[in-house]
Structures are given as structure tokens and as C-alpha cells.
């Protein structure tokens, strides 16, 4: 216990210190947290060992829960009325387009080189390609205080993207399993994915309604924040449960459940705006730990496998093309402004937790280890370069004010110098 607490504190502090170095290089803080994770992880200083990382799921799950809860705040009714149809059309369209493009590309590779990748592996990798990492995107938006139509649409699309990705993966995984076993299962391909989405929507909605009922009994800001924290953690715990009814396996989507919790709550509670802001501040250290742990969990030994590297590069090219081209096409179809259609796809490149969860499930396939390694390599690349690409895209769309950021940094440096002078005198 003492060892874990010391390791976690060092991980948090290393992430914070590395973020200072990232400022000098004008890199997003997310990238610095991931690099800090690589440094304190098993492949460098080994402060966070492999055995310790295996037991830190509770922290990463809670962090994902709070990230999804805060993204739910973007689904206020006034926002949905303004751009809800557009967000759903673009979110679903680009995710499906990406999955199909990766599927087609990898299937062609399979028919040219059958031993390089299996048909089932190609289908599953296509589904995994559709998912985007909401955590990295949200952190960049928060750090640079990005605001505008692209940012608003991006946060909605990221949330929709993961819900679509879960459905596409469930369908693809069922088909891949059927191809390997030689028998198609209606239960695994249609019924179980549909039940997962329905059960998750019900869970998130009930938690949102119950949270609103309980929150009105408290009037102090601290206690209302405690209620919000308690309900997010409760929803994470319930969404992590799995059970079977006869031959039908029922599970939940943690991200979708917490997102719906936040969405329901922010639309029925008058004080939700302030409470969401407080929850955002409270969860900041948790988010830093999430990215440091994610960086430490990246397996650098896969870089020594030429086959994985080659397939990973092909996967990254196909997925990036799908996200950029798919977003551009569906933005144009929905008459979006040029700043949105030109830049949205780049902001959807980061990939992490959801994709890794899918890759772990894909281990059940015959070629599952190769799939997992390819996804790990892609996550390593996307998480290190994706946040900076998101920042660049938001700057190009004029939704990050770099001049304002420079003024803030200058004020901070000046105040630090004043403090040093006052201490020395």
C-alpha cells in the first residue's frame, strides 16, 4: 500500500513538472503527461511497475467516468436544438466511413498476403479505428480555453463517435467470431450489442434523475459537489458490471453511461453549470494521473516487432485518412463552415482507452495478439502527436487565442519573478 501511494504521488508530480517543460516547447499538457508516464513506467525508471499498473484500473475508470460526465454537459437542449442533427449526422457518418475504409484496405491486404493479417483481424481493426479518445480532446480544449462552433461540434462528435464505435465493434466482433468458428450467432451480432446500448441508456438516465432528486436536499456547494462525485463513481461501478440472462451476455458502456448521467443532470438541474465547473476542477489531479498511467502502460517493446510496425503504419494511414476525409465529406453535406470542414477530422485523431478496451476483447480471436499490438502501436503514436494536432487545428479555426495565452504566460512569469525578488529582499 505504501509503495503504491508513493508511486502515485511521484507519477502525479512528474506529470505536473513535465507540463512546465511542455510549455517551453508550446506542446499541450496532455503530451507531457504521457511522456512523464513513459519515464516513470516499466520501460524507463520503473517507478510504476507492471504489477502496480495492473491494479490501477479503478483510477483510470474513475477518470474516464468524470471525463464522460463533463462531456455530457455539452448536450444541453439549447445546444442540441442548434446543432444536434448536424452533430449526429457527422459523428455517425465519419465513424462508419472510417471503419469501412480501414476494413476495405486491410481486407485487400489480406487477399494479397493471407499470412500477414487474417480476414477476422481486418474486420475487427476496422471497427476499432472508428473510436476516438475523448479524454485527450477535452484536456486540450480546457487547457487552451478553446471556444467556437468547431469546439462545440467537436465535443458532441467525440461523444457520439464512441457510442457508434461500440456498436460497430460489437457487430464486427460478432462477425469475426462467426468467421473463425464457422457459425454465425444472431445473439452476439445483433441482440447483445443492442442490449448493451439500451441498458446503458437506462442506467445513465436513472442515475441522472436520482442524482437530481438527492442533490436538492443539500444547499452547500461542497456537499452538492460530493453528491456529484459520489454519483459519477457509483455509475462507473455499476457500468463495470457484467452478467448473463440465459445465453445472453449483458454489459454496459462506462463512457456512454457517465455521459448520459451528465447530460440528463445538466438539463434538469438549475445549478448544473456551477456544479459541472466545480467537478471539472476537482477531477483535474485525477485526469493527470489518468494520462501518466496511460503513458506508463504503453508497451514500448512492440517497437522491436517489424510486422507490428508495418501493419501499424498501414492502420494509422488508413484510419487517419478515414477520419479526415469522412469528417470533411459529412461536414460539407451538412453545410458546415470551411473552418469546421477543414479541421474537424484532424481533431478526431487521438485514440486511447476505448480502443484499448476493444483490443483486449479482440484477444479472444485467433489473431488477437497481433490486433492488440497494432492498436497499442497506433495508440502510442496518436497519443503523443494527436493532442498537438488538435491544438493546431483549433488554432487554424481561430478558436484558440494564442496571443491571449502568451499574455497569461507573461503575467505568470512576471508574478513569479516578483515573488522571487520579494523573497530575496
Short mmCIF file of C-alpha atoms in Angstrom, two decimals:
data_model
loop_
_atom_site.label_atom_id
_atom_site.label_comp_id
_atom_site.label_asym_id
_atom_site.label_seq_id
_atom_site.Cartn_x
_atom_site.Cartn_y
_atom_site.Cartn_z
CA UNK A 1 0.00 0.00 0.00
CA UNK A 2 2.77 2.47 0.96
CA UNK A 3 4.66 1.64 -2.23
CA UNK A 4 1.57 2.33 -4.40
CA UNK A 5 0.83 5.65 -2.66
CA UNK A 6 4.42 6.82 -3.12
CA UNK A 7 4.40 5.72 -6.78
CA UNK A 8 1.12 7.53 -7.46
CA UNK A 9 2.34 10.74 -5.82
CA UNK A 10 5.56 10.63 -7.85
CA UNK A 11 3.55 9.96 -11.01
CA UNK A 12 1.31 12.98 -10.34
CA UNK A 13 4.25 15.26 -9.54
CA UNK A 14 6.24 14.08 -12.57
CA UNK A 15 3.27 14.87 -14.81
CA UNK A 16 3.00 18.38 -13.36
CA UNK A 17 6.75 19.04 -13.68
CA UNK A 18 6.81 17.73 -17.24
CA UNK A 19 3.95 20.09 -18.14
CA UNK A 20 6.26 23.01 -17.32
CA UNK A 21 8.76 21.72 -19.87
CA UNK A 22 5.94 21.25 -22.41
CA UNK A 23 5.04 24.95 -22.07
CA UNK A 24 8.53 25.93 -23.22
CA UNK A 25 8.02 23.79 -26.34
CA UNK A 26 4.42 25.02 -26.86
CA UNK A 27 3.10 21.46 -26.55
CA UNK A 28 -0.25 20.52 -24.97
CA UNK A 29 -0.08 19.38 -21.34
CA UNK A 30 -1.60 16.01 -22.32
CA UNK A 31 1.51 15.12 -24.30
CA UNK A 32 3.73 15.98 -21.34
CA UNK A 33 1.68 13.74 -19.01
CA UNK A 34 2.06 10.82 -21.42
CA UNK A 35 5.81 11.39 -21.74
CA UNK A 36 6.05 11.57 -17.93
CA UNK A 37 4.23 8.22 -17.83
CA UNK A 38 6.76 6.70 -20.21
CA UNK A 39 9.58 7.95 -17.97
CA UNK A 40 8.16 6.64 -14.68
CA UNK A 41 6.87 3.42 -16.27
CA UNK A 42 8.37 -0.08 -16.55
CA UNK A 43 10.49 0.76 -19.63
CA UNK A 44 12.43 3.62 -18.01
CA UNK A 45 12.66 4.44 -14.27
CA UNK A 46 10.20 1.69 -13.26
CA UNK A 47 8.62 3.84 -10.53
CA UNK A 48 5.26 2.49 -11.67
CA UNK A 49 5.92 -1.23 -12.14
CA UNK A 50 3.93 -3.57 -14.38
CA UNK A 51 2.31 -5.25 -11.36
CA UNK A 52 1.25 -1.88 -9.91
CA UNK A 53 -0.20 -0.72 -13.24
CA UNK A 54 -2.38 -3.83 -13.37
CA UNK A 55 -4.08 -2.74 -10.14
CA UNK A 56 -4.76 0.88 -11.09
CA UNK A 57 -7.85 0.27 -13.23
CA UNK A 58 -10.03 1.90 -10.57
CA UNK A 59 -8.23 5.23 -11.08
CA UNK A 60 -8.35 5.13 -14.89
CA UNK A 61 -12.02 4.07 -14.89
CA UNK A 62 -12.98 6.87 -12.48
CA UNK A 63 -11.06 9.41 -14.57
CA UNK A 64 -12.84 8.25 -17.73
CA UNK A 65 -16.13 8.48 -15.85
CA UNK A 66 -15.55 12.13 -14.91
CA UNK A 67 -14.38 12.97 -18.44
CA UNK A 68 -17.57 11.46 -19.91
CA UNK A 69 -19.70 13.17 -17.22
CA UNK A 70 -18.25 16.57 -18.18
CA UNK A 71 -18.73 15.89 -21.91
CA UNK A 72 -22.41 15.25 -21.10
CA UNK A 73 -22.60 18.95 -20.24
CA UNK A 74 -22.23 19.68 -23.98
CA UNK A 75 -25.60 18.03 -24.68
CA UNK A 76 -27.78 20.77 -23.28
CA UNK A 77 -31.14 21.11 -25.04
CA UNK A 78 -30.32 24.54 -26.46
CA UNK A 79 -27.11 23.14 -28.00
CA UNK A 80 -28.91 20.08 -29.35
CA UNK A 81 -31.54 22.29 -30.97
CA UNK A 82 -28.81 24.42 -32.54
CA UNK A 83 -26.56 21.67 -33.93
CA UNK A 84 -27.82 18.30 -32.63
CA UNK A 85 -28.87 16.92 -36.04
CA UNK A 86 -25.63 18.10 -37.62
CA UNK A 87 -23.51 16.57 -34.82
CA UNK A 88 -25.24 13.19 -35.02
CA UNK A 89 -25.02 13.08 -38.83
CA UNK A 90 -21.31 13.95 -38.83
CA UNK A 91 -20.48 11.79 -35.78
CA UNK A 92 -22.15 8.67 -37.15
CA UNK A 93 -21.10 9.30 -40.76
CA UNK A 94 -17.37 9.80 -40.20
CA UNK A 95 -17.13 6.88 -37.73
CA UNK A 96 -18.81 4.42 -40.12
CA UNK A 97 -16.80 5.78 -43.09
CA UNK A 98 -13.53 5.28 -41.18
CA UNK A 99 -14.46 1.72 -40.20
CA UNK A 100 -15.37 0.85 -43.81
CA UNK A 101 -12.21 2.43 -45.28
CA UNK A 102 -9.94 0.54 -42.85
CA UNK A 103 -11.93 -2.67 -43.41
CA UNK A 104 -11.59 -2.42 -47.20
CA UNK A 105 -7.89 -1.53 -47.06
CA UNK A 106 -6.98 -4.36 -44.66
CA UNK A 107 -9.20 -6.88 -46.47
CA UNK A 108 -7.37 -6.13 -49.73
CA UNK A 109 -4.11 -6.65 -47.83
CA UNK A 110 -5.44 -9.99 -46.56
CA UNK A 111 -6.28 -11.23 -50.05
CA UNK A 112 -2.85 -10.13 -51.32
CA UNK A 113 -0.95 -11.53 -48.29
CA UNK A 114 -3.18 -14.00 -46.37
CA UNK A 115 -0.49 -14.79 -43.80
CA UNK A 116 0.06 -11.11 -42.96
CA UNK A 117 -3.39 -10.48 -41.46
CA UNK A 118 -6.49 -12.65 -41.12
CA UNK A 119 -9.90 -11.64 -42.51
CA UNK A 120 -11.38 -11.58 -39.00
CA UNK A 121 -8.50 -9.38 -37.81
CA UNK A 122 -9.08 -6.93 -40.67
CA UNK A 123 -12.78 -6.62 -39.80
CA UNK A 124 -12.12 -6.03 -36.09
CA UNK A 125 -9.34 -3.46 -36.71
CA UNK A 126 -11.75 -1.53 -38.94
CA UNK A 127 -14.23 -1.28 -36.06
CA UNK A 128 -11.53 -0.24 -33.57
CA UNK A 129 -10.45 2.51 -35.99
CA UNK A 130 -13.80 4.27 -35.59
CA UNK A 131 -13.24 5.14 -31.90
CA UNK A 132 -11.73 8.44 -30.75
CA UNK A 133 -10.25 9.36 -27.35
CA UNK A 134 -12.49 11.96 -25.66
CA UNK A 135 -10.04 12.47 -22.77
CA UNK A 136 -7.17 13.95 -24.79
CA UNK A 137 -9.53 16.14 -26.82
CA UNK A 138 -11.29 17.53 -23.74
CA UNK A 139 -7.97 18.26 -21.99
CA UNK A 140 -6.68 20.28 -24.98
CA UNK A 141 -9.95 22.23 -25.17
CA UNK A 142 -9.79 23.01 -21.43
CA UNK A 143 -6.09 23.89 -21.35
CA UNK A 144 -6.31 26.44 -24.18
CA UNK A 145 -9.87 27.58 -23.34
CA UNK A 146 -10.93 26.82 -26.91
CA UNK A 147 -14.38 28.06 -27.83
CA UNK A 148 -16.39 28.45 -31.01
CA UNK A 149 -18.53 26.39 -33.40
CA UNK A 150 -15.79 23.83 -34.16
CA UNK A 151 -15.09 23.22 -30.46
CA UNK A 152 -18.80 22.86 -29.68
CA UNK A 153 -19.31 20.44 -32.56
CA UNK A 154 -16.10 18.54 -31.75
CA UNK A 155 -17.13 17.73 -28.17
CA UNK A 156 -20.51 16.44 -29.37
CA UNK A 157 -18.99 14.41 -32.20
CA UNK A 158 -16.38 12.83 -29.90
CA UNK A 159 -19.12 11.59 -27.57
CA UNK A 160 -21.29 10.29 -30.44
CA UNK A 161 -18.20 8.77 -32.08
CA UNK A 162 -17.51 6.45 -29.14
CA UNK A 163 -21.14 5.31 -28.90
CA UNK A 164 -21.08 4.47 -32.64
CA UNK A 165 -17.70 2.78 -32.24
CA UNK A 166 -19.04 0.49 -29.52
CA UNK A 167 -21.94 -0.63 -31.73
CA UNK A 168 -19.73 -1.10 -34.82
CA UNK A 169 -17.19 -3.08 -32.78
CA UNK A 170 -19.85 -5.35 -31.26
CA UNK A 171 -21.23 -6.12 -34.74
CA UNK A 172 -17.75 -6.61 -36.25
CA UNK A 173 -16.53 -8.77 -33.37
CA UNK A 174 -19.61 -10.98 -33.74
CA UNK A 175 -18.95 -11.37 -37.47
CA UNK A 176 -15.24 -12.07 -36.87
CA UNK A 177 -16.07 -14.72 -34.26
CA UNK A 178 -18.57 -16.31 -36.65
CA UNK A 179 -15.94 -16.40 -39.44
CA UNK A 180 -13.46 -18.19 -37.18
CA UNK A 181 -15.97 -20.63 -35.71
CA UNK A 182 -17.89 -21.18 -38.96
CA UNK A 183 -21.25 -20.43 -37.30
CA UNK A 184 -22.98 -17.05 -37.17
CA UNK A 185 -24.71 -16.11 -33.92
CA UNK A 186 -27.68 -13.73 -34.02
CA UNK A 187 -27.27 -13.22 -30.28
CA UNK A 188 -23.66 -11.96 -30.44
CA UNK A 189 -24.07 -9.95 -33.66
CA UNK A 190 -27.42 -8.20 -33.06
CA UNK A 191 -29.05 -8.86 -29.68
CA UNK A 192 -26.13 -8.32 -27.28
CA UNK A 193 -24.90 -5.02 -28.87
CA UNK A 194 -28.46 -3.67 -28.89
CA UNK A 195 -29.00 -4.68 -25.27
CA UNK A 196 -25.71 -3.04 -24.23
CA UNK A 197 -26.76 0.31 -25.69
CA UNK A 198 -30.31 0.15 -24.30
CA UNK A 199 -29.14 -1.00 -20.84
CA UNK A 200 -26.51 1.76 -20.75
CA UNK A 201 -29.02 4.47 -21.70
CA UNK A 202 -31.40 3.26 -18.97
CA UNK A 203 -28.62 3.13 -16.36
CA UNK A 204 -27.29 6.62 -17.19
CA UNK A 205 -30.79 8.13 -17.27
CA UNK A 206 -31.82 6.61 -13.93
CA UNK A 207 -28.58 7.79 -12.30
CA UNK A 208 -29.12 11.32 -13.69
CA UNK A 209 -32.69 11.53 -12.40
CA UNK A 210 -31.74 10.09 -8.99
CA UNK A 211 -28.77 12.46 -8.68
CA UNK A 212 -31.06 15.44 -9.28
CA UNK A 213 -33.54 14.19 -6.65
CA UNK A 214 -30.85 13.77 -3.99
CA UNK A 215 -28.88 16.90 -4.87
CA UNK A 216 -31.83 19.20 -3.92
CA UNK A 217 -31.56 18.10 -0.26
CA UNK A 218 -28.20 19.87 0.03
CA UNK A 219 -27.51 23.58 -0.25
CA UNK A 220 -23.78 23.99 0.44
CA UNK A 221 -21.54 23.87 -2.62
CA UNK A 222 -19.19 21.35 -1.03
CA UNK A 223 -21.97 18.86 -0.28
CA UNK A 224 -23.52 19.23 -3.73
CA UNK A 225 -20.11 18.57 -5.27
CA UNK A 226 -19.78 15.50 -3.03
CA UNK A 227 -23.12 14.23 -4.36
CA UNK A 228 -21.90 14.66 -7.96
CA UNK A 229 -18.62 12.87 -7.21
CA UNK A 230 -20.47 10.06 -5.46
CA UNK A 231 -22.86 9.52 -8.37
CA UNK A 232 -20.13 9.51 -11.00
CA UNK A 233 -18.19 6.88 -9.03
CA UNK A 234 -21.41 4.89 -8.45
CA UNK A 235 -22.22 4.96 -12.16
CA UNK A 236 -18.67 3.85 -13.01
CA UNK A 237 -19.05 0.92 -10.60
CA UNK A 238 -22.46 -0.13 -11.92
CA UNK A 239 -21.37 0.27 -15.55
CA UNK A 240 -18.41 -2.05 -14.91
CA UNK A 241 -20.75 -4.93 -14.01
CA UNK A 242 -21.46 -7.81 -16.39
CA UNK A 243 -23.99 -10.62 -16.10
CA UNK A 244 -25.86 -13.17 -18.18
CA UNK A 245 -29.55 -13.88 -18.65
CA UNK A 246 -29.68 -17.39 -20.05
CA UNK A 247 -27.33 -17.45 -23.02
CA UNK A 248 -27.41 -13.66 -23.48
CA UNK A 249 -24.44 -11.71 -22.06
CA UNK A 250 -25.31 -8.20 -20.82
CA UNK A 251 -22.75 -5.45 -20.18
CA UNK A 252 -22.63 -1.64 -20.13
CA UNK A 253 -20.56 1.12 -21.70
CA UNK A 254 -18.87 3.09 -18.91
CA UNK A 255 -18.27 6.16 -21.10
CA UNK A 256 -21.79 6.27 -22.51
CA UNK A 257 -23.42 5.74 -19.08
CA UNK A 258 -21.49 8.61 -17.46
CA UNK A 259 -22.06 10.84 -20.46
CA UNK A 260 -25.82 10.29 -20.23
CA UNK A 261 -25.65 10.89 -16.45
CA UNK A 262 -24.07 14.30 -17.12
CA UNK A 263 -26.44 15.10 -19.98
CA UNK A 264 -29.61 14.27 -18.03
CA UNK A 265 -28.42 16.13 -14.94
CA UNK A 266 -27.33 19.30 -16.76
CA UNK A 267 -30.73 19.57 -18.47
CA UNK A 268 -32.89 19.25 -15.34
CA UNK A 269 -30.82 20.93 -12.60
CA UNK A 270 -30.73 24.74 -12.43
CA UNK A 271 -27.38 24.76 -10.63
CA UNK A 272 -25.71 22.27 -13.00
CA UNK A 273 -23.46 24.85 -14.72
CA UNK A 274 -21.68 25.79 -11.48
CA UNK A 275 -21.60 22.17 -10.27
CA UNK A 276 -20.05 20.96 -13.53
CA UNK A 277 -17.37 23.63 -13.25
CA UNK A 278 -16.55 22.55 -9.69
CA UNK A 279 -16.47 18.87 -10.69
CA UNK A 280 -14.08 19.79 -13.51
CA UNK A 281 -11.67 21.43 -11.07
CA UNK A 282 -11.98 18.60 -8.54
CA UNK A 283 -11.15 15.94 -11.12
CA UNK A 284 -8.06 17.72 -12.51
CA UNK A 285 -5.46 15.71 -10.48
CA UNK A 286 -7.35 12.52 -11.37
CA UNK A 287 -7.11 13.36 -15.07
CA UNK A 288 -3.36 13.98 -14.80
CA UNK A 289 -2.93 10.59 -13.13
CA UNK A 290 -5.02 9.01 -15.88
CA UNK A 291 -2.68 10.22 -18.61
CA UNK A 292 0.50 9.45 -16.67
CA UNK A 293 -0.78 5.90 -16.03
CA UNK A 294 -1.79 5.61 -19.70
CA UNK A 295 1.73 6.65 -20.75
CA UNK A 296 3.31 4.17 -18.34
CA UNK A 297 1.06 1.40 -19.71
CA UNK A 298 2.26 1.84 -23.31
CA UNK A 299 4.34 -1.19 -24.24
CA UNK A 300 7.49 0.04 -25.97
CA UNK A 301 8.73 -3.48 -26.72
CA UNK A 302 6.28 -3.67 -29.63
CA UNK A 303 8.61 -1.26 -31.48
CA UNK A 304 11.01 -4.19 -31.89
CA UNK A 305 8.48 -6.18 -33.96
CA UNK A 306 8.77 -5.29 -37.70
CA UNK A 307 5.46 -6.94 -38.66
CA UNK A 308 3.57 -5.00 -36.00
CA UNK A 309 5.26 -1.75 -37.05
CA UNK A 310 4.41 -2.24 -40.74
CA UNK A 311 0.79 -3.20 -40.07
CA UNK A 312 0.54 -0.40 -37.51
CA UNK A 313 1.73 2.20 -40.03
CA UNK A 314 -0.81 0.94 -42.59
CA UNK A 315 -3.55 1.07 -39.93
CA UNK A 316 -2.60 4.64 -38.93
CA UNK A 317 -2.58 5.84 -42.57
CA UNK A 318 -5.96 4.26 -43.31
CA UNK A 319 -7.58 5.44 -40.06
CA UNK A 320 -6.24 8.98 -40.37
CA UNK A 321 -7.47 9.15 -43.97
CA UNK A 322 -10.88 7.89 -42.88
CA UNK A 323 -11.25 10.43 -40.08
CA UNK A 324 -10.08 13.40 -42.16
CA UNK A 325 -11.89 12.53 -45.42
CA UNK A 326 -15.03 11.27 -43.66
CA UNK A 327 -15.33 14.37 -41.49
CA UNK A 328 -14.70 16.66 -44.46
CA UNK A 329 -17.32 14.94 -46.62
CA UNK A 330 -20.05 14.84 -43.96
CA UNK A 331 -19.32 18.43 -42.89
CA UNK A 332 -19.77 19.52 -46.50
CA UNK A 333 -23.01 17.52 -46.79
CA UNK A 334 -24.28 19.31 -43.68
CA UNK A 335 -23.22 22.76 -44.95
CA UNK A 336 -20.65 23.44 -42.23
CA UNK A 337 -18.33 26.44 -42.39
CA UNK A 338 -14.96 25.99 -44.09
CA UNK A 339 -13.09 26.28 -40.74
CA UNK A 340 -15.07 23.29 -39.43
CA UNK A 341 -14.92 21.04 -42.51
CA UNK A 342 -11.17 21.65 -42.97
CA UNK A 343 -10.17 20.98 -39.35
CA UNK A 344 -12.65 18.64 -37.65
CA UNK A 345 -11.07 15.41 -38.92
CA UNK A 346 -7.64 16.29 -37.51
CA UNK A 347 -9.12 16.84 -34.05
CA UNK A 348 -10.60 13.31 -34.11
CA UNK A 349 -7.25 11.50 -34.47
CA UNK A 350 -6.38 10.88 -30.76
CA UNK A 351 -7.14 7.29 -29.69
CA UNK A 352 -6.70 5.55 -26.33
CA UNK A 353 -8.90 3.93 -23.68
CA UNK A 354 -11.90 2.79 -25.72
CA UNK A 355 -9.69 1.38 -28.49
CA UNK A 356 -7.51 -0.46 -25.97
CA UNK A 357 -10.60 -1.94 -24.33
CA UNK A 358 -11.75 -3.21 -27.73
CA UNK A 359 -8.27 -4.62 -28.42
CA UNK A 360 -8.31 -6.54 -25.13
CA UNK A 361 -11.67 -8.08 -26.06
CA UNK A 362 -10.28 -8.95 -29.52
CA UNK A 363 -7.63 -11.11 -27.83
CA UNK A 364 -10.21 -13.90 -27.90
CA UNK A 365 -9.69 -14.19 -31.69
CA UNK A 366 -7.00 -16.42 -33.21
CA UNK A 367 -5.08 -13.37 -34.42
CA UNK A 368 -5.95 -11.39 -31.28
CA UNK A 369 -2.40 -10.78 -30.09
CA UNK A 370 -1.44 -9.16 -33.40
CA UNK A 371 -4.57 -6.94 -33.25
CA UNK A 372 -3.74 -5.84 -29.71
CA UNK A 373 -0.13 -4.99 -30.64
CA UNK A 374 -1.19 -2.99 -33.71
CA UNK A 375 -3.68 -0.98 -31.62
CA UNK A 376 -1.04 -0.41 -28.92
CA UNK A 377 1.39 0.95 -31.53
CA UNK A 378 -1.32 3.22 -33.01
CA UNK A 379 -2.26 4.49 -29.54
CA UNK A 380 1.39 5.23 -28.80
CA UNK A 381 1.66 7.36 -31.95
CA UNK A 382 -1.77 9.01 -31.71
CA UNK A 383 -1.50 9.91 -28.04
CA UNK A 384 1.91 11.53 -28.46
CA UNK A 385 1.11 13.56 -31.61
CA UNK A 386 -2.70 13.73 -31.54
CA UNK A 387 -3.13 16.42 -28.84
CA UNK A 388 -0.73 18.77 -30.63
CA UNK A 389 -2.55 18.20 -33.93
CA UNK A 390 -5.84 19.00 -32.17
CA UNK A 391 -4.32 22.23 -30.87
CA UNK A 392 -3.03 23.17 -34.35
CA UNK A 393 -6.45 22.51 -35.91
CA UNK A 394 -8.24 24.64 -33.29
CA UNK A 395 -5.71 27.44 -33.82
CA UNK A 396 -6.29 27.29 -37.60
CA UNK A 397 -10.03 27.55 -36.96
CA UNK A 398 -9.34 30.67 -34.81
CA UNK A 399 -10.82 29.04 -31.70
CA UNK A 400 -7.64 29.17 -29.61
CA UNK A 401 -6.28 32.66 -28.91
CA UNK A 402 -2.51 32.15 -28.77
CA UNK A 403 -1.96 35.86 -28.13
CA UNK A 404 -4.12 35.66 -25.01
CA UNK A 405 -2.21 32.56 -23.91
CA UNK A 406 1.09 34.46 -24.32
CA UNK A 407 -0.27 37.32 -22.20
CA UNK A 408 -1.31 34.88 -19.46
CA UNK A 409 2.10 33.17 -19.54
CA UNK A 410 3.83 36.56 -19.37
CA UNK A 411 1.73 37.59 -16.36
CA UNK A 412 2.54 34.29 -14.64
CA UNK A 413 6.31 34.71 -15.28
CA UNK A 414 6.21 38.32 -14.05
CA UNK A 415 4.41 37.33 -10.85
CA UNK A 416 6.95 34.53 -10.29
CA UNK A 417 9.82 37.00 -10.72
CA UNK A 418 8.15 39.44 -8.29
CA UNK A 419 7.76 36.65 -5.74
CA UNK A 420 11.43 35.70 -6.09
CA UNK A 421 12.54 39.31 -5.65
CA UNK A 422 10.33 39.80 -2.59
CA UNK A 423 11.70 36.60 -1.01
CA UNK A 424 15.31 37.58 -1.69
CA UNK A 425 14.75 41.04 -0.19
#
